[in-house]
Coordinates of C-alpha atoms in Angstrom, one line a residue:
Chain A
N397 CA 5.3 -15.8 -4.2
A398 CA 5.6 -12.0 -3.8
G399 CA 2.5 -11.3 -5.8
V400 CA 2.2 -7.5 -6.2
T401 CA 4.8 -5.4 -4.5
Q402 CA 4.7 -1.6 -4.1
T403 CA 7.5 0.7 -3.1
P404 CA 7.7 2.8 -1.1
K405 CA 5.1 2.1 1.6
F406 CA 5.1 5.6 3.0
R407 CA 6.2 8.9 1.7
V408 CA 5.9 12.6 2.6
L409 CA 6.4 15.1 -0.2
K410 CA 6.5 18.9 -0.2
T411 CA 4.2 20.6 -2.7
G412 CA 5.9 20.8 -6.1
Q413 CA 8.2 17.8 -5.5
S414 CA 8.2 14.9 -7.8
M415 CA 8.3 11.2 -7.1
T416 CA 7.7 7.8 -8.7
L417 CA 5.8 4.9 -7.2
L418 CA 6.9 1.5 -8.3
C419 CA 4.7 -1.5 -8.7
A420 CA 6.1 -4.9 -9.5
Q421 CA 4.2 -8.2 -10.1
D422 CA 5.7 -11.7 -10.5
M423 CA 2.6 -13.4 -11.9
N424 CA 3.2 -12.6 -15.6
H425 CA -0.1 -10.6 -15.6
E426 CA -0.9 -8.6 -18.7
Y427 CA -3.1 -6.0 -17.0
M428 CA -1.9 -3.6 -14.3
Y429 CA -3.7 -0.7 -12.6
W430 CA -3.1 2.2 -10.3
Y431 CA -5.9 3.3 -8.0
R432 CA -6.2 5.9 -5.3
Q433 CA -8.2 5.5 -2.2
D434 CA -9.7 8.5 -0.3
P435 CA -11.9 8.6 2.7
G436 CA -15.6 8.2 1.9
M437 CA -14.9 7.2 -1.7
G438 CA -14.4 3.9 -3.4
L439 CA -11.1 3.1 -5.1
R440 CA -10.7 5.3 -8.2
L441 CA -8.7 4.3 -11.3
I442 CA -5.9 6.6 -12.2
H443 CA -4.2 4.8 -15.1
Y444 CA -4.0 1.3 -16.3
S445 CA -2.1 -0.8 -18.8
V446 CA -3.2 -3.8 -20.9
G447 CA 0.3 -4.9 -21.7
E448 CA 3.9 -4.0 -22.0
G449 CA 4.4 -0.6 -23.7
T450 CA 0.8 0.4 -23.4
T451 CA -1.0 2.8 -21.0
A452 CA -4.4 4.3 -20.8
K453 CA -6.2 6.9 -18.7
G454 CA -8.7 6.0 -16.0
E455 CA -11.2 8.1 -14.1
V456 CA -8.8 10.5 -12.4
P457 CA -5.6 10.8 -14.5
D458 CA -4.8 14.5 -14.1
G459 CA -1.5 15.2 -12.4
Y460 CA -0.1 11.7 -12.9
N461 CA 1.9 9.9 -15.5
V462 CA 2.6 6.2 -15.9
S463 CA 5.0 3.9 -17.8
R464 CA 5.0 0.2 -18.5
L465 CA 8.4 -0.4 -20.1
K466 CA 8.6 -4.0 -18.7
K467 CA 5.7 -6.3 -18.3
Q468 CA 6.3 -6.9 -14.7
N469 CA 6.6 -3.2 -13.7
F470 CA 4.1 -0.3 -13.7
L471 CA 5.4 3.1 -12.6
L472 CA 3.2 6.0 -11.4
G473 CA 4.8 9.4 -11.5
L474 CA 3.8 12.7 -9.9
E475 CA 5.7 15.5 -11.6
S476 CA 4.6 18.3 -9.3
A477 CA 2.9 17.0 -6.2
A478 CA -0.1 18.8 -4.8
P479 CA -1.9 18.5 -1.4
S480 CA -4.9 17.1 -3.3
Q481 CA -2.8 14.1 -4.2
T482 CA -2.5 13.1 -0.6
S483 CA -4.0 9.6 -0.7
V484 CA -3.3 5.9 -0.4
Y485 CA -2.3 4.5 -3.7
F486 CA -2.9 0.9 -4.7
C487 CA -1.5 -1.1 -7.6
A488 CA -3.2 -4.1 -8.9
S489 CA -2.7 -6.7 -11.6
S490 CA -4.8 -9.3 -13.4
Y491 CA -4.2 -11.9 -16.0
A492 CA -6.7 -10.3 -18.3
G493 CA -9.3 -7.6 -18.2
G494 CA -12.5 -9.6 -18.5
E495 CA -15.3 -9.5 -16.0
G496 CA -14.4 -12.9 -14.5
T497 CA -10.8 -12.1 -13.9
E498 CA -9.5 -11.8 -10.4
A499 CA -7.4 -8.8 -9.5
F500 CA -4.4 -8.9 -7.1
F501 CA -3.6 -5.9 -5.1
G502 CA -0.4 -4.5 -3.5
Q503 CA -0.1 -3.4 0.1
G504 CA -0.6 0.3 -0.7
T505 CA 1.5 3.4 -0.6
R506 CA 0.5 6.1 1.9
L507 CA 1.5 9.5 0.3
T508 CA 1.2 12.8 2.2
V509 CA 1.8 16.1 0.3
V510 CA 2.4 19.0 2.6
Chain B
K656 CA -25.5 8.0 -7.9
N657 CA -22.7 5.5 -7.6
E658 CA -22.8 2.5 -9.8
V659 CA -22.1 0.3 -6.7
E660 CA -23.8 1.0 -3.4
Q661 CA -22.9 -0.8 -0.2
S662 CA -24.8 -1.0 3.1
P663 CA -24.3 -0.4 5.9
Q664 CA -21.3 2.0 5.7
N665 CA -20.3 1.0 9.3
L666 CA -21.2 -2.1 11.3
T667 CA -20.3 -3.0 14.8
A668 CA -21.0 -6.5 16.1
Q669 CA -20.2 -8.7 19.1
E670 CA -18.1 -11.7 18.7
G671 CA -20.1 -14.7 17.5
E672 CA -22.8 -12.7 15.7
F673 CA -23.9 -13.4 12.2
I674 CA -23.1 -10.5 9.9
T675 CA -24.5 -9.4 6.5
I676 CA -23.1 -6.8 4.2
N677 CA -25.1 -5.8 1.1
C678 CA -24.1 -4.6 -2.3
S679 CA -26.3 -3.3 -5.0
Y680 CA -25.2 -2.2 -8.5
S681 CA -26.9 -0.4 -11.3
V682 CA -25.1 -1.8 -14.4
G683 CA -25.2 -5.1 -16.1
I684 CA -22.4 -7.4 -15.1
S685 CA -21.5 -11.0 -15.2
A686 CA -19.2 -11.1 -12.2
L687 CA -18.8 -9.4 -8.8
H688 CA -15.9 -9.2 -6.5
W689 CA -15.7 -9.0 -2.7
L690 CA -12.5 -7.7 -1.3
Q691 CA -11.1 -7.3 2.3
Q692 CA -8.9 -4.5 3.5
H693 CA -7.3 -4.8 7.0
P694 CA -6.3 -1.6 8.8
G695 CA -3.0 -0.4 7.4
G696 CA -2.9 -3.3 5.1
G697 CA -3.4 -4.2 1.5
I698 CA -6.5 -5.5 -0.3
V699 CA -7.1 -9.1 -0.8
S700 CA -9.7 -10.8 -2.9
L701 CA -12.3 -12.9 -1.0
F702 CA -14.7 -14.0 -3.7
M703 CA -15.4 -13.6 -7.4
L704 CA -18.8 -14.8 -8.3
S705 CA -21.2 -14.7 -11.2
S706 CA -24.2 -16.7 -9.8
G707 CA -25.5 -18.5 -6.8
K708 CA -23.4 -18.8 -3.8
K709 CA -19.7 -19.4 -2.8
K710 CA -18.4 -20.4 0.7
H711 CA -14.9 -20.1 2.1
G712 CA -14.6 -21.0 5.8
R713 CA -17.0 -18.7 7.7
L714 CA -17.5 -16.4 4.8
I715 CA -20.4 -16.9 2.4
A716 CA -21.2 -14.7 -0.7
T717 CA -24.4 -14.7 -2.7
I718 CA -25.4 -13.0 -5.8
N719 CA -28.6 -12.4 -7.7
I720 CA -27.8 -11.2 -11.2
Q721 CA -31.4 -10.4 -12.1
E722 CA -31.9 -8.2 -9.0
K723 CA -28.4 -6.7 -9.2
H724 CA -27.7 -7.5 -5.6
S725 CA -25.0 -9.4 -3.6
S726 CA -24.5 -10.2 0.0
L727 CA -21.5 -11.1 2.1
H728 CA -22.2 -13.1 5.2
I729 CA -19.9 -13.9 8.1
T730 CA -20.9 -16.6 10.5
A731 CA -19.6 -16.8 14.1
S732 CA -17.8 -13.4 13.7
H733 CA -14.5 -12.9 15.4
P734 CA -12.5 -9.7 16.2
R735 CA -10.0 -10.7 13.5
D736 CA -12.8 -10.2 10.9
S737 CA -12.6 -6.5 11.7
A738 CA -11.8 -4.9 8.3
V739 CA -13.2 -2.9 5.5
Y740 CA -15.2 -5.1 3.0
I741 CA -15.4 -3.8 -0.5
C742 CA -17.7 -4.8 -3.3
A743 CA -16.6 -4.3 -6.9
V744 CA -18.1 -4.9 -10.4
R745 CA -16.6 -4.8 -13.8
P746 CA -19.4 -3.5 -16.1
S747 CA -17.3 -3.4 -19.3
G748 CA -13.8 -3.4 -20.5
S749 CA -11.1 -3.6 -17.9
R750 CA -12.3 -1.0 -15.4
L751 CA -13.4 -2.3 -11.9
T752 CA -15.9 -0.1 -10.2
F753 CA -15.8 -0.1 -6.4
G754 CA -18.2 0.5 -3.6
E755 CA -17.2 2.8 -0.8
G756 CA -16.6 -0.1 1.5
T757 CA -18.2 -1.3 4.8
Q758 CA -16.2 -0.8 7.9
L759 CA -16.8 -3.8 10.2
T760 CA -15.7 -3.8 13.8
V761 CA -16.2 -7.0 15.8
N762 CA -15.8 -6.6 19.5
P763 CA -14.7 -9.4 21.8

């Protein structure tokens, strides 16, 4: 099983450019999440989705947009990249959002904005 | 103050040593997650526990819900155990809250 797949794995952007990160899961999970990981900080939630067609803001949503048009895919968009968005981005999915639900993570996308 | 605190932040051990990583949290939960992140790699779930103890190979995780504390132990540590170990809790709804992680280096 592929599990959770993120593309691309690496990307360098110039300030002001736009891009979309794709997350795909083949486990029929309802919940999907986008996190960013920065040095000295825990993973922080950007946006999440509790089902196809739904999205919600997390802790650090500014500068990002998301879409969940299909259950298996969760897209993270940066409309105008800024150096502060240099980070490692992780997608995750889970069957449900309850406290006892295991989350499955992708391999991460290392984004550098210059 | 972070809702999830891990200690130590960095840990260096010699191969074969017994290792303990601690996690304390300040909110009420019913389950806690331990995750592993290898250098340049993704994040994998090691344990999800709500009481007592769980064991998988050389890894043991314990939790005390009343004291809001969990520990991850590694017995007979090996260089391949070198990774960042992350504690996470889900206080309410669907939002996991993560600790900053503990960087473990096991030297041969």
